[in-house]
Amino acid sequence: MTSEEAEAILQEYFAPWIRQLGLRVEEVGERHAIVRLPWSDDLAREGGGLCGQAMMAAADTATVVAISAARGGFVPMTTVQQSTTFQRPVTGKDVLVDVRLTKLGRTLAFADITMRADGGSDITAQATTVYALLA
């Protein structure tokens, strides 16, 4: 799957409010994807940091991209579980959401997600997701 094909998945299969996040596929591979969550003042919480809800939505959405890449295209799926740990705030920078599939089964997929501020090496947040593959 190319980055352009992955971008098309973002436009075709997600709710308008997810598309409004402005997510962009930076890289896609056999069992991974890197998606950019652009900084926006609209996503900042009191104090100026990027809100956790936006990062969680980006991680969840990027997981769909990674699974789609591994399966060779979009298939119906749904989130079963997501757990996120926030380690440091992000202010004024894009976030790179790096998804690595740890297991891709017939009916379930598991992923580890690492989020970093663009240009930074420190982890901003980490997440794990479990997805049910419906087809």
XYZ file of C-alpha atoms in Angstrom:
135
model
C 0.000 0.000 0.000
C 1.256 3.462 -0.853
C 0.921 6.561 1.303
C -1.545 7.923 -1.265
C -3.748 4.812 -0.963
C -3.599 5.134 2.828
C -4.599 8.813 2.565
C -7.627 7.733 0.508
C -8.679 5.439 3.374
C -8.589 8.424 5.753
C -10.886 10.360 3.435
C -13.302 7.569 2.573
C -13.902 5.617 5.778
C -13.758 8.109 8.649
C -16.242 10.510 10.186
C -15.982 14.195 9.261
C -14.629 15.155 12.707
C -11.722 12.723 12.264
C -10.969 14.187 8.823
C -10.971 17.643 10.461
C -7.943 16.575 12.536
C -5.945 16.892 9.307
C -4.105 13.594 9.736
C -1.534 12.847 7.035
C 0.101 9.520 6.284
C 3.877 9.980 6.394
C 4.889 6.351 5.912
C 3.214 3.011 5.473
C 4.742 -0.450 5.429
C 3.857 -4.099 5.699
C 3.106 -3.988 9.448
C 3.403 -0.317 10.380
C 2.298 3.212 9.653
C 3.418 6.680 10.672
C 0.704 9.323 10.693
C 1.148 13.041 11.387
C -1.290 14.880 13.643
C -0.778 18.555 12.734
C -0.679 21.088 15.541
C -3.802 23.210 15.813
C -4.798 25.737 18.433
C -8.290 24.239 18.089
C -6.938 21.021 19.635
C -5.205 22.708 22.562
C -6.589 22.431 26.045
C -6.349 24.987 28.809
C -2.664 25.698 29.330
C -1.818 25.308 25.642
C -1.011 21.603 25.417
C -2.417 19.326 22.751
C -5.462 17.559 24.206
C -5.219 13.866 24.926
C -8.475 13.132 23.133
C -6.958 14.291 19.824
C -3.882 12.110 20.339
C -6.045 9.105 21.237
C -8.181 9.607 18.135
C -5.033 9.910 16.010
C -3.592 6.701 17.489
C -6.853 4.829 16.915
C -7.116 6.092 13.334
C -3.464 5.367 12.545
C -4.015 1.792 13.698
C -6.666 1.391 10.984
C -4.110 2.589 8.434
C -1.489 0.074 9.649
C -3.958 -2.818 9.640
C -5.211 -1.840 6.189
C -1.644 -1.786 4.890
C -0.975 -5.231 6.352
C -4.186 -6.632 4.865
C -3.612 -5.044 1.452
C -6.532 -2.636 1.719
C -9.301 -1.485 4.002
C -11.507 -4.124 5.605
C -14.322 -3.547 8.091
C -12.897 -3.442 11.634
C -13.644 -1.954 15.004
C -11.725 -0.971 18.104
C -12.018 -3.500 20.930
C -9.598 -1.870 23.370
C -7.302 1.135 23.562
C -5.085 2.121 26.442
C -3.040 5.316 26.395
C -0.389 6.650 28.740
C 0.615 10.320 28.467
C 4.191 11.133 29.456
C 4.745 14.784 28.534
C 2.788 17.637 26.977
C 3.061 18.779 23.376
C 2.774 22.488 22.652
C 2.994 24.062 19.226
C 4.311 20.996 17.387
C 2.897 18.265 15.202
C 2.771 14.776 16.674
C 4.084 11.745 14.809
C 2.039 8.642 15.562
C 4.086 5.483 14.932
C 2.010 2.276 14.837
C 3.629 -1.184 14.875
C 1.435 -4.250 14.559
C 2.548 -6.854 17.072
C 0.059 -9.508 15.963
C -2.215 -9.731 12.964
C -4.552 -12.672 13.282
C -7.593 -13.756 11.338
C -10.063 -11.972 13.623
C -7.949 -9.740 15.894
C -5.069 -7.315 15.428
C -2.813 -5.917 18.165
C -0.688 -2.775 17.928
C 1.799 -0.714 19.910
C 1.748 3.021 19.230
C 4.417 5.566 20.110
C 3.747 9.303 19.809
C 6.476 11.945 19.666
C 6.503 15.675 19.006
C 7.899 16.331 15.532
C 11.659 16.765 15.788
C 11.802 15.326 19.299
C 13.116 11.998 20.494
C 11.245 11.878 23.803
C 8.039 9.879 23.910
C 4.953 12.032 24.379
C 2.470 9.188 24.747
C 2.232 5.443 24.258
C -0.823 3.396 23.431
C -1.887 -0.146 22.725
C -4.889 -1.105 20.656
C -6.796 -4.277 19.903
C -9.013 -4.396 16.828
C -11.622 -6.897 15.753
C -11.396 -7.662 12.031
C -14.945 -8.044 10.775
C -14.250 -9.413 7.271
